[in-house]
Amino acid sequence: MTVSKLDQIRKENMSKLKIRKNQEGRKILIGMGECGMKAGAREVMQGFLKEFNANSIDDVSVILTNCENKCDLEPIVHVFDKDGTKTSYVNVTPEMAKEIVDEHIIKGGIIKKYAVLQNVG
Amino acid sequence: MHFLYRSHVMVCGGTGCTSSNSEKIRAELDTKLEEYGLQDEIKVFKTGCFGLCAEGPIMMVYPEGAMYTMVKVEDVDEIVREHLLYGRPVKRLLAGDKEHMDITKALDSVAFFNKQMRVALRNCGKINPECIDEYIAFDGYKALEKVLTQMKPQEVIDEVNKSGLRGRGGGGFPTGLKWSFAARQVGDQKYVCCNADEGDPGAFMDRSVLEGDPHSVIEAMTIAGYAIGSNQGYVYVRAEYPIAVKRLDIAIKQAREYGLLGKNILESGFDFDIEIRLGAGAFVCGEETALMTSIEGHRGEPRPRPPFPAVKGLWQKPTILNNVETYANIPVIFLKGADWFSSIGTEKSKGTKVFALGGKINNVGLVEVPMGTTLREIVYDIGGGIPKGKKFKAAQTGGPSGGCIPAEHLDTPIDYDSLIQLGSMMGSGGLIVMDEDTCMVDIAKFFLEFTVDESCGKCPPCRIGTKRMLEILTRITEGKGTEEDIEKLEVLAKNIKASALCGLGQTSPNPILSTLKYFKDEYIAHVRDKKCPAGVCKSMLHYEINPEKCKSCGICAKVCPASCIKGEKKVPYVIDTDKCLKCGACMQKCPFGAISKV
């Protein structure tokens, strides 16, 4: 074992375990519940997970929430930036999930054609 | 297969939660995750103690940080389906504010957690103790890296000295000073030992550290080895801690595999290895000289000091012996600096202390607080107070070597020196709370029974003296004591304190001395009035039926195992006190509250 090898192990595993520390950081909230699931929210969530894995994004928590009584807008995804700014996307599809990851989460730009609401935190 | 999971479910695998089925819960979680098709999104981990043992088994769900308590195997399906699949946390099992809009904040207002500061227990409940990678990810072996690559042995000792760390096992001796004594010795072989023979009734912090974060002890012992010039360590742990022994064993093997134990650690040229030695659970083997004698393969008996272990210890070689909790603090001192560490606590007691709360307290469990926290904060805020709204009477710290602290000292900031001043001691951190229904003479007798049982028998003051003290206490609790007995107790106690061979013998009279100091009136009531004020000592109390309240229902007579209650319709029942066994069954069952202890 060398110092640099130890550092490498630390970095790799820290990335895997960030989920246990990242309560104040970035997160996405996905409406699940029965209506969300019927509208395909699970596929959307899996889409996000796939993109996070593909791009090694380890600092965005994925949190599921119950139905918000806006069932015809499901799947609803709220993206919270580090500063607490909340952007809501509705009727999200797995394809849109990829776009949201690429444009919003990686590049930090809001996708205006999808975003329905933004609250600065 | 995903590399990053969206959720980690941590299930406590400490001794407490394991004995309430947490292993089955973990297996059930895996089964249910697969049933709902979530196995690629969510991963279940075993972890160490969260501290809230009274409410175990405990489960923590990340990323929300939602804690579930008292989880049963039957609850697992609901948790997986509702929380993990549909995003609807199971509120009835949530710890903290169940109705909080944001479950990530449910625990924020819980005093049990937010008044604590976890340094020694930093990783317990956060990492999987059987995975070295997780320890490394949470800055594990970073302190060792710093020590081996940037510091000279003397600088290591200076840093520990500067931190003000004192031994967490009982005595409170400055750790850096101990290390410097051993470092100064010249010799071909030195040893680093770890005392994990936790023997105080009610204390389980060392067990929890070994179960929840064994690598922190390995890392710290390696640092100690580098500081004093030793390449061999021994952990002496009682065989009664099977989970702790197993996790430590796994951890040592993993550390060897990674080259963090063994030859030429991190290419520094420094060699160090650790072996486990199992003890058979004798209290005396927690005493440093007896512990080392036991490691050598002899019968565990103490020997006189000096020479101190730093000069002649294990196999007559210079040796340092520190407690598990002391070691668990060491890596943090090097990661955050001695100045950070010494900024916590009081003037002469730095850092934090782990306490095992037990006895008459709501939140039985493990807590870590900055030195200087008051007993009131520990008992009432963190501990959640006393069950059934009973009154606090006293708290015993330091186990059988310590003493009791009565209610008038609830606001004393707790540190090594304030406890000594109160006639008690820190000890390893067992904190047993007693309420108004506790008889202090009976408590002293309980601890003396323990000491007599555990005395190794080498020196007469302990072997014979404690036995005599126990006889006197037994007499007093049986209502046969005299005022002279109290004087005799005091004289005996002082003589044993002055003449016993080892620390355990010398401190064995402490429970008597401190109860005499604060509750002498109870002793006097026992010998003079033949009364036990708390109503505990059976020979001095009898049960009575109040004829005005008695409705002659006959329930008492039915439950009485000695058939000593007689009566008939419309005439109040009467207890034959000569035949009465004083079991109290009649009082418990009386629907009218007509029976009382006098």
XYZ file of C-alpha atoms in Angstrom:
719
model
C 0.000 0.000 0.000
C 1.268 3.412 -0.930
C -0.007 6.839 0.037
C -1.304 7.500 -3.457
C -3.059 4.133 -3.625
C -4.712 4.857 -0.272
C -5.860 8.230 -1.578
C -7.332 6.583 -4.624
C -9.283 4.075 -2.526
C -10.526 6.939 -0.367
C -11.738 8.971 -3.354
C -13.500 6.063 -5.030
C -15.318 5.014 -1.906
C -16.137 8.531 -0.763
C -18.027 8.916 -4.000
C -20.072 5.792 -3.245
C -20.819 6.922 0.293
C -21.574 10.582 -0.333
C -25.235 9.667 -0.134
C -24.832 9.383 3.646
C -23.471 12.911 4.035
C -25.139 14.955 1.355
C -28.203 16.178 3.200
C -27.595 19.866 2.522
C -26.456 19.491 -1.072
C -28.190 19.135 -4.413
C -31.172 16.894 -4.725
C -34.017 15.879 -7.003
C -37.472 15.108 -5.703
C -39.514 12.723 -7.785
C -43.252 12.390 -7.258
C -43.980 8.703 -6.901
C -47.103 7.396 -5.238
C -49.595 5.373 -7.295
C -50.352 8.093 -9.837
C -46.688 8.934 -10.403
C -45.900 5.311 -10.887
C -48.783 4.884 -13.337
C -47.485 7.852 -15.318
C -44.014 6.275 -15.511
C -42.221 7.952 -12.619
C -40.231 4.821 -11.846
C -38.819 4.725 -15.373
C -37.998 8.422 -15.080
C -36.268 7.843 -11.733
C -34.316 4.939 -13.200
C -33.392 7.203 -16.095
C -31.932 9.717 -13.676
C -30.030 6.995 -11.818
C -28.605 5.673 -15.065
C -27.411 9.129 -16.076
C -25.934 9.840 -12.655
C -24.005 6.593 -12.873
C -22.908 7.189 -16.444
C -21.608 10.641 -15.548
C -20.333 9.760 -12.051
C -22.576 12.339 -10.429
C -22.444 11.461 -6.745
C -23.630 14.667 -5.106
C -27.286 14.717 -6.093
C -29.647 12.928 -3.703
C -32.626 11.167 -5.234
C -35.646 11.449 -2.975
C -39.079 10.037 -3.693
C -42.204 11.831 -2.519
C -45.844 11.004 -2.439
C -48.500 12.298 -4.867
C -48.927 16.098 -4.735
C -52.523 16.079 -5.996
C -51.432 17.276 -9.421
C -51.845 13.850 -10.873
C -52.175 14.859 -14.531
C -48.794 16.600 -14.351
C -46.968 13.466 -13.151
C -44.209 12.467 -13.376
C -43.142 15.653 -11.594
C -39.474 16.260 -10.862
C -38.233 19.088 -8.631
C -34.566 19.904 -8.988
C -32.950 21.655 -6.020
C -29.648 23.405 -6.692
C -26.999 23.874 -4.022
C -28.360 27.313 -3.091
C -31.843 25.887 -2.600
C -33.283 27.133 -5.880
C -36.101 24.825 -6.875
C -37.024 24.159 -10.481
C -40.026 22.011 -11.294
C -40.404 19.916 -14.400
C -43.688 18.159 -15.229
C -44.737 15.224 -17.401
C -41.142 14.158 -17.445
C -40.058 11.236 -19.607
C -36.855 9.176 -19.398
C -35.584 11.064 -22.451
C -36.242 14.377 -20.709
C -34.453 13.006 -17.658
C -31.306 12.652 -19.728
C -31.689 16.212 -20.973
C -32.263 17.529 -17.449
C -29.097 15.807 -16.258
C -27.044 17.068 -19.196
C -28.304 20.633 -19.252
C -29.457 21.431 -15.739
C -27.463 19.218 -13.404
C -24.170 19.122 -15.269
C -24.172 22.514 -16.990
C -26.325 24.342 -14.473
C -28.764 25.810 -16.997
C -32.512 25.621 -16.600
C -34.332 24.010 -19.502
C -36.884 26.732 -20.127
C -39.079 24.739 -22.456
C -39.791 22.196 -19.704
C -39.547 24.177 -16.483
C -42.901 25.256 -15.133
C -41.902 26.881 -11.894
C -38.847 28.267 -10.228
C -38.507 29.326 -6.600
C -35.300 30.934 -5.476
C -34.384 29.471 -2.097
C -25.715 -3.143 -11.841
C -25.435 0.410 -10.634
C -22.340 1.777 -9.035
C -24.170 4.549 -7.192
C -27.264 3.570 -5.267
C -30.102 5.999 -4.706
C -30.595 4.847 -1.147
C -28.565 3.208 1.600
C -30.399 1.457 4.404
C -28.226 1.113 7.509
C -29.327 -1.473 10.044
C -27.717 -1.517 13.481
C -25.626 -4.633 14.010
C -24.506 -3.847 17.557
C -25.047 -6.338 20.338
C -28.263 -4.692 21.559
C -30.033 -4.515 18.208
C -28.677 -7.902 17.143
C -30.292 -9.473 20.182
C -33.586 -7.936 19.113
C -33.449 -9.505 15.679
C -31.690 -6.922 13.515
C -29.989 -9.653 11.494
C -33.336 -11.078 10.470
C -34.505 -7.585 9.588
C -31.523 -7.178 7.307
C -32.196 -10.476 5.593
C -35.870 -9.574 5.205
C -34.902 -6.212 3.693
C -32.809 -7.949 1.056
C -35.656 -10.335 0.281
C -38.237 -7.556 -0.009
C -35.994 -5.294 -2.096
C -35.689 -8.095 -4.587
C -39.406 -8.806 -4.459
C -40.166 -5.188 -5.388
C -37.343 -5.072 -7.925
C -35.339 -2.458 -6.040
C -32.120 -4.400 -5.503
C -30.174 -2.386 -8.095
C -31.274 0.950 -6.647
C -31.015 0.407 -2.921
C -28.396 -1.271 -0.777
C -28.638 -2.576 2.768
C -25.692 -2.265 5.162
C -24.839 -3.489 8.597
C -23.575 -0.752 10.878
C -22.584 0.022 14.462
C -24.435 1.468 17.420
C -26.581 4.597 16.992
C -26.795 4.911 20.775
C -30.562 4.809 21.173
C -30.430 1.212 22.325
C -33.713 1.412 24.241
C -35.543 1.871 20.943
C -33.742 -0.757 18.921
C -33.616 -2.313 16.445
C -32.705 0.904 14.673
C -32.618 1.507 10.942
C -31.426 4.615 9.119
C -32.481 5.412 5.558
C -30.257 7.628 3.439
C -30.267 10.061 1.656
C -33.146 11.341 3.789
C -31.467 10.501 7.084
C -34.776 9.082 8.286
C -34.481 6.899 11.371
C -36.849 4.062 12.132
C -36.978 2.641 15.645
C -38.302 -0.570 17.209
C -38.557 -2.121 13.771
C -39.949 -5.621 13.614
C -39.429 -8.157 10.859
C -43.135 -7.747 10.005
C -42.626 -3.994 9.438
C -40.036 -4.497 6.727
C -42.532 -5.090 3.922
C -44.330 -1.834 4.728
C -41.084 0.155 4.919
C -39.842 -1.191 1.596
C -43.138 -0.792 -0.235
C -44.242 2.531 1.231
C -41.002 4.403 1.816
C -38.572 2.924 -0.661
C -40.951 2.206 -3.536
C -43.692 4.845 -3.243
C -41.855 7.590 -1.336
C -44.184 7.589 1.675
C -42.188 7.274 4.916
C -43.774 5.045 7.546
C -44.525 7.727 10.096
C -45.547 5.493 12.962
C -42.021 4.061 13.156
C -40.115 7.300 12.576
C -37.883 8.606 15.345
C -38.236 12.244 16.299
C -40.952 14.556 15.020
C -43.221 12.130 13.164
C -45.347 14.924 11.681
C -42.532 17.092 10.343
C -43.174 18.137 6.727
C -39.605 17.318 5.812
C -38.497 13.977 7.217
C -34.868 14.914 6.776
C -35.439 17.361 9.643
C -37.433 15.038 11.896
C -34.438 14.368 14.112
C -33.296 17.999 14.394
C -35.334 18.776 17.462
C -34.557 15.544 19.314
C -32.409 16.369 22.345
C -31.039 12.831 22.454
C -29.183 13.552 19.229
C -28.677 17.288 19.010
C -27.080 17.699 22.439
C -24.498 15.054 21.664
C -21.116 15.465 20.050
C -19.697 12.349 18.494
C -15.920 12.113 18.327
C -15.041 8.626 19.592
C -18.301 7.299 18.174
C -18.007 9.327 14.951
C -18.322 6.340 12.645
C -20.683 4.205 14.709
C -23.937 3.995 12.798
C -22.347 5.650 9.738
C -20.158 2.953 8.265
C -20.148 -0.765 7.768
C -17.556 -1.868 10.327
C -16.660 -4.953 8.336
C -15.559 -2.931 5.305
C -12.184 -1.202 5.464
C -13.012 0.798 2.322
C -15.830 2.564 4.136
C -13.549 3.466 7.027
C -10.970 4.792 4.568
C -13.649 6.813 2.759
C -14.570 8.545 6.018
C -10.968 9.757 6.432
C -9.760 6.488 7.910
C -5.996 5.876 8.004
C -5.501 9.508 6.999
C -4.147 10.311 10.464
C -1.723 7.390 10.194
C -0.666 8.606 6.775
C 0.014 12.067 8.195
C 1.924 10.701 11.179
C 4.108 8.338 9.156
C 4.893 10.722 6.330
C 5.121 14.097 8.026
C 5.877 13.681 11.726
C 8.669 12.467 13.968
C 7.743 10.224 16.915
C 8.387 13.024 19.397
C 6.089 15.350 17.439
C 3.360 12.733 17.641
C 3.682 12.595 21.421
C 3.775 16.396 21.640
C 0.534 16.600 19.672
C -1.219 14.106 21.949
C 0.101 15.996 24.975
C -1.119 19.280 23.556
C -4.587 17.871 22.960
C -5.009 17.276 26.684
C -6.430 13.793 26.089
C -6.739 11.782 29.302
C -7.347 8.058 29.681
C -10.975 7.139 29.153
C -10.777 3.812 30.961
C -11.010 5.044 34.496
C -7.972 6.772 35.918
C -7.844 9.761 33.606
C -4.050 9.770 33.296
C -2.763 12.102 30.531
C -2.276 9.900 27.465
C 0.600 11.891 25.964
C 2.526 11.691 29.225
C 2.076 7.921 29.350
C 3.390 7.644 25.806
C 6.382 9.862 26.560
C 7.403 7.670 29.536
C 7.456 4.593 27.316
C 9.174 6.427 24.460
C 11.997 7.455 26.771
C 12.842 3.835 27.628
C 15.654 2.241 25.687
C 15.146 -1.364 24.677
C 14.919 -3.836 21.863
C 11.219 -4.485 22.321
C 8.248 -2.384 23.427
C 4.539 -3.121 23.365
C 1.301 -1.256 22.683
C -1.710 -2.721 24.453
C -5.376 -1.951 24.278
C -7.657 -2.564 27.208
C -10.993 -3.820 25.898
C -11.821 -5.782 29.019
C -14.703 -3.508 29.913
C -15.906 -4.930 33.205
C -18.022 -2.279 34.917
C -21.605 -3.454 35.186
C -23.631 -1.388 32.749
C -20.765 0.005 30.668
C -20.624 -0.928 26.996
C -18.883 1.900 25.161
C -15.734 -0.060 24.363
C -17.792 -2.898 22.992
C -19.694 -0.451 20.798
C -16.535 1.161 19.417
C -15.071 -2.240 18.550
C -18.360 -3.329 17.008
C -18.986 -0.119 15.119
C -15.543 1.211 14.234
C -12.754 -1.320 14.877
C -10.340 0.269 12.411
C -10.141 3.458 14.470
C -8.539 1.423 17.281
C -6.144 -0.314 14.893
C -5.124 3.008 13.355
C -4.591 4.610 16.767
C -2.536 1.701 18.103
C -0.317 1.872 15.034
C 0.193 5.587 15.647
C 1.043 4.815 19.275
C 3.506 2.149 18.150
C 5.255 4.646 15.909
C 5.357 7.215 18.714
C 6.956 4.992 21.343
C 9.014 2.763 19.039
C 7.047 -0.461 19.229
C 6.158 -2.881 16.473
C 3.754 -5.182 18.286
C 0.329 -4.510 19.714
C -2.149 -6.602 21.690
C -5.854 -6.025 22.149
C -7.108 -7.688 25.310
C -10.827 -8.198 24.893
C -13.275 -10.319 26.806
C -14.564 -13.431 25.077
C -18.051 -12.405 26.225
C -18.041 -9.836 23.399
C -18.293 -12.205 20.418
C -19.444 -9.598 17.886
C -16.716 -7.164 18.892
C -14.059 -9.885 18.700
C -15.264 -11.004 15.277
C -15.320 -7.489 13.799
C -11.917 -6.665 15.256
C -10.538 -9.876 13.805
C -11.982 -9.047 10.376
C -10.598 -5.523 10.625
C -7.078 -6.703 11.525
C -7.088 -9.128 8.586
C -8.273 -6.415 6.186
C -5.654 -3.976 7.469
C -2.945 -6.609 6.925
C -4.233 -7.310 3.427
C -4.036 -3.612 2.604
C -0.576 -3.347 4.111
C -1.803 -0.964 6.789
C -0.518 -3.458 9.338
C 2.613 -5.468 8.773
C 5.971 -4.573 7.286
C 6.904 -1.187 5.896
C 3.535 0.482 6.371
C 2.843 3.098 3.656
C 6.492 2.749 2.548
C 7.668 4.478 5.712
C 9.939 1.668 6.885
C 7.792 1.295 10.005
C 6.512 -2.184 10.914
C 3.575 -2.852 13.199
C 1.179 -5.690 13.819
C -1.639 -6.435 16.238
C -2.875 -9.628 17.856
C -6.032 -10.283 19.826
C -5.913 -11.868 23.274
C -9.189 -13.095 24.717
C -9.979 -12.697 28.382
C -12.397 -14.866 30.285
C -14.316 -11.921 31.661
C -12.672 -11.425 35.032
C -13.161 -7.912 36.373
C -9.618 -7.798 37.776
C -8.151 -8.304 34.294
C -9.234 -4.765 33.469
C -6.573 -3.630 35.929
C -3.465 -2.879 33.916
C -0.919 -5.107 35.630
C -3.367 -8.034 35.883
C -4.272 -7.574 32.221
C -0.665 -7.861 31.147
C -0.094 -10.855 33.396
C -3.053 -12.487 31.690
C -1.690 -11.704 28.204
C 1.543 -13.412 29.266
C -0.495 -16.539 29.843
C -0.568 -16.443 33.631
C -3.438 -16.228 36.047
C -4.771 -12.663 35.946
C -3.528 -11.094 39.156
C -2.199 -7.600 39.725
C 1.292 -6.809 40.895
C 2.559 -3.800 42.811
C 3.544 -0.621 40.984
C 6.191 0.751 40.531
C 7.673 -0.388 38.276
C 5.019 1.090 36.026
C 4.176 -0.600 32.718
C 5.931 2.177 30.794
C 9.181 0.923 32.362
C 8.483 -2.772 32.888
C 5.227 -3.977 31.451
C 4.352 -6.904 29.260
C 7.120 -9.530 29.479
C 9.100 -6.973 31.485
C 9.343 -4.692 28.463
C 8.239 -1.042 28.263
C 4.534 -1.044 27.487
C 1.688 1.389 27.080
C -1.851 0.383 27.816
C -4.759 2.561 26.754
C -8.457 1.992 26.718
C -10.533 1.507 23.544
C -12.287 4.858 23.812
C -8.971 6.660 24.370
C -7.631 5.141 21.156
C -10.796 6.017 19.244
C -10.052 9.698 19.913
C -6.468 9.570 18.628
C -7.054 9.686 14.836
C -9.342 12.704 15.218
C -6.668 14.601 17.139
C -4.349 14.258 14.144
C -7.027 14.982 11.556
C -8.487 18.064 13.201
C -5.528 19.105 15.313
C -4.747 19.195 19.027
C -6.050 22.760 19.245
C -9.456 21.730 17.958
C -9.608 18.862 20.411
C -8.549 20.945 23.394
C -11.134 23.587 22.542
C -13.794 21.072 23.615
C -14.445 20.351 27.266
C -13.319 21.942 30.509
C -10.015 23.356 31.689
C -8.522 20.056 32.765
C -10.704 17.559 30.919
C -10.589 17.936 27.162
C -12.722 16.440 24.455
C -15.828 14.366 24.872
C -16.844 11.392 26.999
C -19.062 8.477 26.121
C -21.534 7.421 28.797
C -23.585 4.256 28.929
C -26.921 5.303 30.379
C -28.665 2.642 32.357
C -30.966 2.060 35.283
C -34.076 4.167 35.833
C -33.870 6.306 32.731
C -36.007 6.494 29.614
C -33.350 6.540 26.897
C -31.175 3.633 27.917
C -28.245 3.713 25.546
C -24.928 5.202 24.573
C -24.318 8.954 24.479
C -21.264 11.085 23.824
C -21.109 14.619 25.212
C -18.458 17.295 25.644
C -16.726 17.164 29.025
C -18.386 19.679 31.294
C -21.933 18.769 30.325
C -24.053 18.716 33.472
C -25.589 15.602 34.903
C -28.995 17.255 34.535
C -28.524 17.662 30.762
C -27.434 14.047 30.435
C -30.252 12.625 32.550
C -33.136 14.883 31.592
C -32.414 16.251 28.096
C -30.485 13.447 26.457
C -31.667 10.626 28.689
C -35.285 11.741 28.502
C -35.734 11.740 32.290
C -36.966 9.065 34.629
C -39.735 6.600 33.755
C -43.192 7.125 35.230
C -42.305 10.663 36.332
C -40.441 9.389 39.383
C -37.967 11.586 41.225
C -34.240 11.431 40.576
C -32.377 10.219 43.620
C -28.790 9.669 42.521
C -26.584 8.510 39.685
C -23.741 6.058 40.044
C -20.687 6.782 37.919
C -17.538 4.718 37.721
C -19.274 1.414 38.414
C -18.128 -0.542 41.472
C -15.082 1.725 41.794
C -17.087 4.907 41.722
C -19.718 6.521 43.805
C -23.082 8.130 43.671
C -23.991 11.703 42.874
C -27.138 12.910 44.632
C -29.808 15.243 43.280
C -28.290 18.381 44.827
C -25.312 18.017 42.479
C -27.321 17.564 39.276
C -25.956 20.831 37.916
C -22.290 19.980 38.366
C -20.433 20.053 35.046
C -19.090 16.531 34.705
C -15.383 16.055 34.234
C -12.632 13.958 35.839
C -11.942 16.401 38.638
C -15.474 17.411 39.558
C -16.433 13.764 39.960
C -13.455 13.074 42.234
C -14.463 16.089 44.299
C -17.936 14.659 44.686
C -16.439 11.399 45.948
C -17.070 9.494 42.746
C -15.011 9.031 39.610
C -15.368 9.024 35.854
C -14.482 5.380 35.516
C -15.135 4.025 32.091
C -18.390 5.937 31.786
C -21.134 3.723 33.087
C -23.900 5.956 34.399
C -26.616 4.215 36.345
C -29.588 6.341 37.306
C -31.532 5.612 40.475
C -34.975 6.918 41.343
C -36.802 7.489 44.604
C -37.639 3.800 44.908
C -33.987 2.828 45.243
C -32.483 1.975 48.635
C -28.936 3.335 48.785
C -27.782 0.734 51.307
C -29.054 -1.946 48.970
C -27.151 -0.330 46.071
C -23.923 -0.295 48.077
C -24.551 -3.951 48.862
C -25.096 -4.719 45.173
C -21.703 -3.263 44.221
C -19.972 -4.969 47.141
C -21.431 -8.313 46.074
C -19.869 -7.682 42.695
C -16.485 -6.769 44.194
C -16.427 -9.757 46.536
C -17.300 -12.004 43.622
C -14.596 -10.529 41.405
C -11.802 -10.091 43.964
C -8.799 -12.060 42.709
C -7.797 -12.904 46.262
C -4.155 -11.953 46.041
C -4.170 -9.286 48.760
C -5.944 -9.668 52.146
C -7.487 -6.178 52.349
C -9.555 -6.885 49.254
C -10.063 -10.617 49.737
C -11.064 -10.446 53.400
C -11.946 -6.788 53.868
C -14.591 -6.540 51.175
C -16.142 -9.768 52.423
C -16.434 -8.289 55.922
C -17.962 -5.120 54.552
C -20.507 -7.129 52.620
C -21.410 -9.064 55.769
C -22.044 -5.821 57.633
C -24.133 -4.434 54.781
C -26.152 -7.628 54.634
C -26.776 -7.350 58.364
C -27.955 -3.798 57.989
C -30.327 -4.590 55.139
C -31.754 -7.476 57.132
C -32.590 -5.177 59.990
C -29.943 -6.664 62.269
C -27.433 -3.841 62.058
C -26.283 -1.547 64.835
C -24.933 1.991 64.843
C -21.562 0.520 65.647
C -21.741 -1.347 62.330
C -21.816 1.949 60.474
C -18.668 3.089 62.286
C -16.984 -0.232 61.547
C -17.860 0.126 57.877
C -16.227 3.513 57.742
C -13.016 2.330 59.391
C -12.807 -0.779 57.216
C -13.454 1.231 54.070
C -10.661 3.677 54.838
C -8.207 0.888 55.647
C -8.951 -1.045 52.465
C -8.584 2.119 50.434
C -5.157 2.651 51.920
C -3.825 -0.882 51.813
C -5.249 -2.885 48.883
C -2.765 -3.893 46.228
C -4.405 -2.711 43.035
C -6.647 0.095 41.905
C -9.734 -2.070 41.924
C -9.230 -3.092 45.543
C -8.424 0.432 46.610
C -11.577 1.790 45.057
C -13.881 -1.040 46.124
C -15.091 0.799 49.277
C -16.133 3.845 47.226
C -19.796 2.865 46.795
C -20.054 2.576 50.591
C -18.177 5.781 51.331
C -20.195 7.842 48.899
C -23.584 6.490 49.962
C -22.523 7.117 53.578
C -21.535 10.636 52.633
C -24.810 11.562 50.966
C -27.354 9.152 52.405
C -26.187 8.457 55.949
C -29.747 9.047 57.182
C -30.823 5.958 55.247
C -28.197 3.842 56.997
C -29.332 5.253 60.342
C -32.975 4.546 59.549
C -32.000 0.944 58.833
C -30.093 0.402 62.080
C -31.919 2.661 64.513
C -35.536 2.598 63.374
C -35.280 -0.753 61.545
C -36.911 0.927 58.556
C -35.975 0.994 54.890
C -37.143 4.441 53.721
C -37.315 3.372 50.066
C -39.235 0.222 50.930
C -36.763 -2.123 49.288
C -35.217 -4.141 52.118
C -37.788 -6.860 52.608
C -37.051 -7.834 56.179
C -37.943 -4.345 57.337
C -41.256 -3.907 55.670
C -44.595 -5.552 55.855
C -47.781 -5.339 53.863
C -50.986 -4.009 55.344
C -54.582 -3.916 54.209
C -56.420 -0.700 54.933
C -59.769 -1.904 56.338
C -61.520 1.258 55.190
C -60.553 0.764 51.563
C -60.950 -3.016 51.471
C -64.101 -4.165 49.685
C -63.585 -7.816 50.637
C -63.379 -8.944 47.024
C -60.874 -11.660 47.882
C -58.590 -11.120 44.875
C -55.587 -10.667 47.189
C -56.220 -13.951 48.900
C -56.428 -15.702 45.536
C -53.061 -14.389 44.262
C -51.192 -14.845 47.540
C -48.699 -17.692 46.970
C -48.347 -18.260 50.727
C -52.108 -18.360 51.367
C -51.631 -15.997 54.259
C -54.493 -13.590 53.537
C -57.770 -14.416 55.197
C -61.167 -12.806 55.234
C -64.818 -13.197 54.432
C -67.628 -11.277 52.788
C -68.266 -7.813 54.225
C -65.306 -8.156 56.610
C -61.963 -6.562 55.594
C -59.226 -9.054 54.743
C -56.111 -9.382 56.922
C -52.539 -10.433 56.116
C -50.782 -12.841 58.453
C -47.424 -11.050 58.550
C -45.596 -14.026 60.037
C -46.308 -16.164 57.001
C -46.087 -13.326 54.440
C -43.294 -13.731 51.847
C -43.397 -10.019 50.992
C -43.680 -10.713 47.308
C -46.039 -7.787 46.753
C -48.407 -9.741 44.495
C -51.454 -8.730 46.563
C -50.590 -5.037 46.366
C -50.209 -5.199 42.593
C -53.513 -6.954 42.108
C -55.726 -5.046 44.590
C -58.242 -3.095 42.452
C -58.927 -0.592 45.238
C -55.379 0.328 46.273
C -56.118 -0.890 49.757
C -52.777 -2.649 50.277
C -49.576 -0.773 51.065
C -45.991 -1.380 52.144
C -45.125 -0.052 55.579
